[in-house]
Amino acid sequence: MPEIALLAIESSCDDTSAAVCINGQIVSNLIANQKVHEQYGGVVPEMASREHTKNIVPVATEALKKANISWQDLNAIAFTRGPGLMGSLLVGGIFAKSLAQALQIPLIDVHHMQAHVLAHFIDEPKPKFPFLCLTVSGGHTQIVLVKDYLDMQIIGTTIDDAAGEAFDKTAKMLELPYPGGPLIDKYAQLGNYKRFKFSEPQIDGLNFSFSGLKTNVLYFLQKEIKQNPNFIQENLNDICASVQHTIVHILMKKLTQAAQQTGIKEIAIAGGVSANSGLRTALQQLGEQNNWNTYIPQFQYCTDNAGMIAITAYHKYLKQEFCALDIPIKARLEF
Ligand code: KG4
Ligand code: ZN
C-alpha cells in the first residue's frame, strides 16, 4: 500500500499545533502554548493571531523533522477551518493553503469539534460505531451521536455557557490565573465536594445550561466574603471540589439520559474538559454501573492539538474529500 503522509495544522484558539500522520498513525504532534494571555485572565484574540504568526513555521518544521520526512514527502495538508477565533484560524488556514499551493498537493478542511471526537481513533482502544461522545471544551458542550467517522449528529448542546467556561469563570472569581480549569481540578483533589451545595439547572431533553451555576457561585462568594474577607483562601479546596462535583454531575446526568434514550453503550468523552480528573473518574464509575464501554483520550489529545486534526484528515483523505484552495475560513461552523 502506498504511504499516505499528511501534515495537519491547528490554530483555532491560543495553541499553535502541527502534527504528521503516516498511514493513520500520528508520528509527531507539537504544540506551542501561548503564555502571553495569562496576565489578561483570558485569550486576547489579536495577541493570539500574532503569536500564531510567530510560531507556525517553527512548529510545522519541527513536526516534519520529528516525523523524519521532508515537505516533498507530503500527500496532503490539513487545517482547522472552524469554529474558533477568526484571526487565529486565518493564520493556520493561510499557511496550509499556501503549502498546498506550493507543493501542488490536496488541501483538507477539518471541523474542530469533529476532530475532538475523532481523537479517539488515534490510540487503542477505539470506540465502535455508533457511539456517544460528550465533547466538552472552552467553547462547546455537546452530546454527539457518532454514526461513522464523518457522520455525526449533535443531540444535546448548551443553551448558554460551555462547561469549560463554567470552570474558567469560577476560577476567575476565585482569583486563579487563566485557564483556570486545570487549577480547579488540582485544588478539587484536595477538597471535600460535599461541603458546599450549588444549584443544578432543570432543562428538558439533552441540553445543558451553566449560566445559573455561574451566578450561584458569584452570589455565594459575595455573601461569604462579606462575613469573612479570607473566605476564598481558607476554603479554596472545598469550593473547587464542590463546584467541580456540580459541573461533573450536570454533565453525567445528561450523558446517562442520552445513553438510555439511544440504547447505546459505547460512551466517550473528548475536548479540553475531558482532561478533568473528576470527570474521568465519574465516567469510569458510571460505565461500570451501567455496563458501558467507556473511552477517554490520552491527556495530550484532550486539549487542542493537531494530532486530532490529522486523524480526521486521514479519514477524509481515504474518501478523497478535499477542498478548494479558496474555501472560506469560518469562526462559526456547523457539522
Ligand atoms: O478543547 P480545548 O483545549 O479548547 C477549546 O476548544 O475550547 O478546551 C479548553 C478548556 C478550557 O476551558 C480549560 O479550562 C478546560 O478545557 N480544561 C479543564 C482541564 N483541562 C483543560 N477543565 C477542567 N479540568 C481540567 N483538568
Ligand atoms: Zn478544542
PDB file of C-alpha atoms in Angstrom, residues 158-271:
ATOM      1  CA  THR A 158     -25.523  24.040  25.889  1.00  0.00           C
ATOM      2  CA  ILE A 159     -28.069  26.825  25.683  1.00  0.00           C
ATOM      3  CA  ASP A 160     -25.636  29.328  27.256  1.00  0.00           C
ATOM      4  CA  ASP A 161     -22.097  28.815  28.683  1.00  0.00           C
ATOM      5  CA  ALA A 162     -19.842  25.854  27.882  1.00  0.00           C
ATOM      6  CA  ALA A 163     -18.589  23.512  30.634  1.00  0.00           C
ATOM      7  CA  GLY A 164     -15.019  24.833  30.172  1.00  0.00           C
ATOM      8  CA  GLU A 165     -16.338  28.376  30.625  1.00  0.00           C
ATOM      9  CA  ALA A 166     -18.020  27.324  33.875  1.00  0.00           C
ATOM     10  CA  PHE A 167     -14.611  26.104  35.102  1.00  0.00           C
ATOM     11  CA  ASP A 168     -12.714  29.164  33.833  1.00  0.00           C
ATOM     12  CA  LYS A 169     -15.239  31.729  35.116  1.00  0.00           C
ATOM     13  CA  THR A 170     -15.340  30.089  38.554  1.00  0.00           C
ATOM     14  CA  ALA A 171     -11.536  30.161  38.601  1.00  0.00           C
ATOM     15  CA  LYS A 172     -11.587  33.889  37.783  1.00  0.00           C
ATOM     16  CA  MET A 173     -13.965  34.525  40.714  1.00  0.00           C
ATOM     17  CA  LEU A 174     -11.500  32.601  42.892  1.00  0.00           C
ATOM     18  CA  GLU A 175      -8.709  34.852  41.582  1.00  0.00           C
ATOM     19  CA  LEU A 176      -6.909  31.956  39.895  1.00  0.00           C
ATOM     20  CA  PRO A 177      -4.995  32.634  36.637  1.00  0.00           C
ATOM     21  CA  TYR A 178      -6.290  31.696  33.161  1.00  0.00           C
ATOM     22  CA  PRO A 179      -7.012  28.953  32.105  1.00  0.00           C
ATOM     23  CA  GLY A 180      -8.489  28.041  35.459  1.00  0.00           C
ATOM     24  CA  GLY A 181      -9.946  24.613  34.630  1.00  0.00           C
ATOM     25  CA  PRO A 182      -6.756  22.630  35.356  1.00  0.00           C
ATOM     26  CA  LEU A 183      -6.225  24.575  38.627  1.00  0.00           C
ATOM     27  CA  ILE A 184      -9.757  23.919  39.867  1.00  0.00           C
ATOM     28  CA  ASP A 185      -9.077  20.247  39.113  1.00  0.00           C
ATOM     29  CA  LYS A 186      -5.819  20.365  41.126  1.00  0.00           C
ATOM     30  CA  TYR A 187      -7.372  22.013  44.234  1.00  0.00           C
ATOM     31  CA  ALA A 188     -10.545  19.902  43.988  1.00  0.00           C
ATOM     32  CA  GLN A 189      -8.459  16.758  44.500  1.00  0.00           C
ATOM     33  CA  LEU A 190      -7.597  18.046  47.993  1.00  0.00           C
ATOM     34  CA  GLY A 191     -11.113  19.192  48.934  1.00  0.00           C
ATOM     35  CA  ASN A 192     -14.444  17.917  50.233  1.00  0.00           C
ATOM     36  CA  TYR A 193     -17.085  18.082  47.471  1.00  0.00           C
ATOM     37  CA  LYS A 194     -19.951  17.716  49.943  1.00  0.00           C
ATOM     38  CA  ARG A 195     -19.049  20.910  51.806  1.00  0.00           C
ATOM     39  CA  PHE A 196     -20.990  23.419  49.630  1.00  0.00           C
ATOM     40  CA  LYS A 197     -24.151  22.850  47.556  1.00  0.00           C
ATOM     41  CA  PHE A 198     -24.673  24.601  44.233  1.00  0.00           C
ATOM     42  CA  SER A 199     -27.772  24.687  42.048  1.00  0.00           C
ATOM     43  CA  GLU A 200     -28.262  22.407  39.055  1.00  0.00           C
ATOM     44  CA  PRO A 201     -30.355  23.547  36.061  1.00  0.00           C
ATOM     45  CA  GLN A 202     -33.709  21.980  35.236  1.00  0.00           C
ATOM     46  CA  ILE A 203     -33.514  21.838  31.435  1.00  0.00           C
ATOM     47  CA  ASP A 204     -35.674  19.483  29.373  1.00  0.00           C
ATOM     48  CA  GLY A 205     -34.155  17.000  26.946  1.00  0.00           C
ATOM     49  CA  LEU A 206     -30.433  16.553  26.415  1.00  0.00           C
ATOM     50  CA  ASN A 207     -29.422  20.220  26.530  1.00  0.00           C
ATOM     51  CA  PHE A 208     -27.214  21.839  29.162  1.00  0.00           C
ATOM     52  CA  SER A 209     -27.085  25.201  30.930  1.00  0.00           C
ATOM     53  CA  PHE A 210     -24.232  26.569  33.044  1.00  0.00           C
ATOM     54  CA  SER A 211     -25.047  30.274  33.425  1.00  0.00           C
ATOM     55  CA  GLY A 212     -27.224  29.700  36.543  1.00  0.00           C
ATOM     56  CA  LEU A 213     -24.357  27.903  38.277  1.00  0.00           C
ATOM     57  CA  LYS A 214     -22.016  30.811  37.486  1.00  0.00           C
ATOM     58  CA  THR A 215     -24.443  33.302  39.108  1.00  0.00           C
ATOM     59  CA  ASN A 216     -24.984  30.938  42.043  1.00  0.00           C
ATOM     60  CA  VAL A 217     -21.213  30.736  42.710  1.00  0.00           C
ATOM     61  CA  LEU A 218     -20.840  34.526  42.367  1.00  0.00           C
ATOM     62  CA  TYR A 219     -23.626  35.353  44.895  1.00  0.00           C
ATOM     63  CA  PHE A 220     -22.403  32.633  47.263  1.00  0.00           C
ATOM     64  CA  LEU A 221     -18.851  34.044  47.252  1.00  0.00           C
ATOM     65  CA  GLN A 222     -20.037  37.645  47.663  1.00  0.00           C
ATOM     66  CA  LYS A 223     -22.149  36.660  50.709  1.00  0.00           C
ATOM     67  CA  GLU A 224     -19.374  34.629  52.353  1.00  0.00           C
ATOM     68  CA  ILE A 225     -16.637  37.220  51.690  1.00  0.00           C
ATOM     69  CA  LYS A 226     -18.802  39.902  53.391  1.00  0.00           C
ATOM     70  CA  GLN A 227     -18.631  37.860  56.607  1.00  0.00           C
ATOM     71  CA  ASN A 228     -15.042  36.676  56.167  1.00  0.00           C
ATOM     72  CA  PRO A 229     -12.702  38.501  53.739  1.00  0.00           C
ATOM     73  CA  ASN A 230     -10.372  35.451  53.741  1.00  0.00           C
ATOM     74  CA  PHE A 231     -13.161  33.013  52.849  1.00  0.00           C
ATOM     75  CA  ILE A 232     -11.667  32.011  49.468  1.00  0.00           C
ATOM     76  CA  GLN A 233      -8.134  31.441  50.765  1.00  0.00           C
ATOM     77  CA  GLU A 234      -9.358  29.434  53.767  1.00  0.00           C
ATOM     78  CA  ASN A 235     -11.773  27.244  51.762  1.00  0.00           C
ATOM     79  CA  LEU A 236     -10.252  27.056  48.267  1.00  0.00           C
ATOM     80  CA  ASN A 237     -10.011  23.261  48.045  1.00  0.00           C
ATOM     81  CA  ASP A 238     -13.578  22.660  49.239  1.00  0.00           C
ATOM     82  CA  ILE A 239     -15.023  25.366  46.939  1.00  0.00           C
ATOM     83  CA  CYS A 240     -13.186  23.870  43.928  1.00  0.00           C
ATOM     84  CA  ALA A 241     -14.254  20.320  44.843  1.00  0.00           C
ATOM     85  CA  SER A 242     -17.904  21.371  45.292  1.00  0.00           C
ATOM     86  CA  VAL A 243     -18.121  23.368  42.035  1.00  0.00           C
ATOM     87  CA  GLN A 244     -16.313  20.648  40.063  1.00  0.00           C
ATOM     88  CA  HIS A 245     -18.615  17.992  41.502  1.00  0.00           C
ATOM     89  CA  THR A 246     -21.676  20.029  40.415  1.00  0.00           C
ATOM     90  CA  ILE A 247     -20.370  20.529  36.847  1.00  0.00           C
ATOM     91  CA  VAL A 248     -19.479  16.835  36.511  1.00  0.00           C
ATOM     92  CA  HIS A 249     -22.884  15.807  37.902  1.00  0.00           C
ATOM     93  CA  ILE A 250     -24.720  18.026  35.378  1.00  0.00           C
ATOM     94  CA  LEU A 251     -22.673  16.507  32.528  1.00  0.00           C
ATOM     95  CA  MET A 252     -23.054  12.888  33.658  1.00  0.00           C
ATOM     96  CA  LYS A 253     -26.819  13.210  34.217  1.00  0.00           C
ATOM     97  CA  LYS A 254     -27.440  14.209  30.595  1.00  0.00           C
ATOM     98  CA  LEU A 255     -24.963  11.679  29.223  1.00  0.00           C
ATOM     99  CA  THR A 256     -26.770   8.902  31.134  1.00  0.00           C
ATOM    100  CA  GLN A 257     -30.094  10.160  29.763  1.00  0.00           C
ATOM    101  CA  ALA A 258     -28.670  10.111  26.209  1.00  0.00           C
ATOM    102  CA  ALA A 259     -27.409   6.538  26.678  1.00  0.00           C
ATOM    103  CA  GLN A 260     -30.845   5.440  27.939  1.00  0.00           C
ATOM    104  CA  GLN A 261     -32.681   7.168  25.081  1.00  0.00           C
ATOM    105  CA  THR A 262     -30.472   5.766  22.322  1.00  0.00           C
ATOM    106  CA  GLY A 263     -29.701   2.383  23.898  1.00  0.00           C
ATOM    107  CA  ILE A 264     -26.005   2.959  23.037  1.00  0.00           C
ATOM    108  CA  LYS A 265     -23.413   1.529  25.427  1.00  0.00           C
ATOM    109  CA  GLU A 266     -20.246   2.792  23.714  1.00  0.00           C
ATOM    110  CA  ILE A 267     -19.619   6.063  25.574  1.00  0.00           C
ATOM    111  CA  ALA A 268     -16.751   8.527  25.063  1.00  0.00           C
ATOM    112  CA  ILE A 269     -15.661  11.934  26.336  1.00  0.00           C
ATOM    113  CA  ALA A 270     -13.485  14.429  24.452  1.00  0.00           C
ATOM    114  CA  GLY A 271     -12.306  18.064  24.464  1.00  0.00           C
TER     115      GLY A 271
END
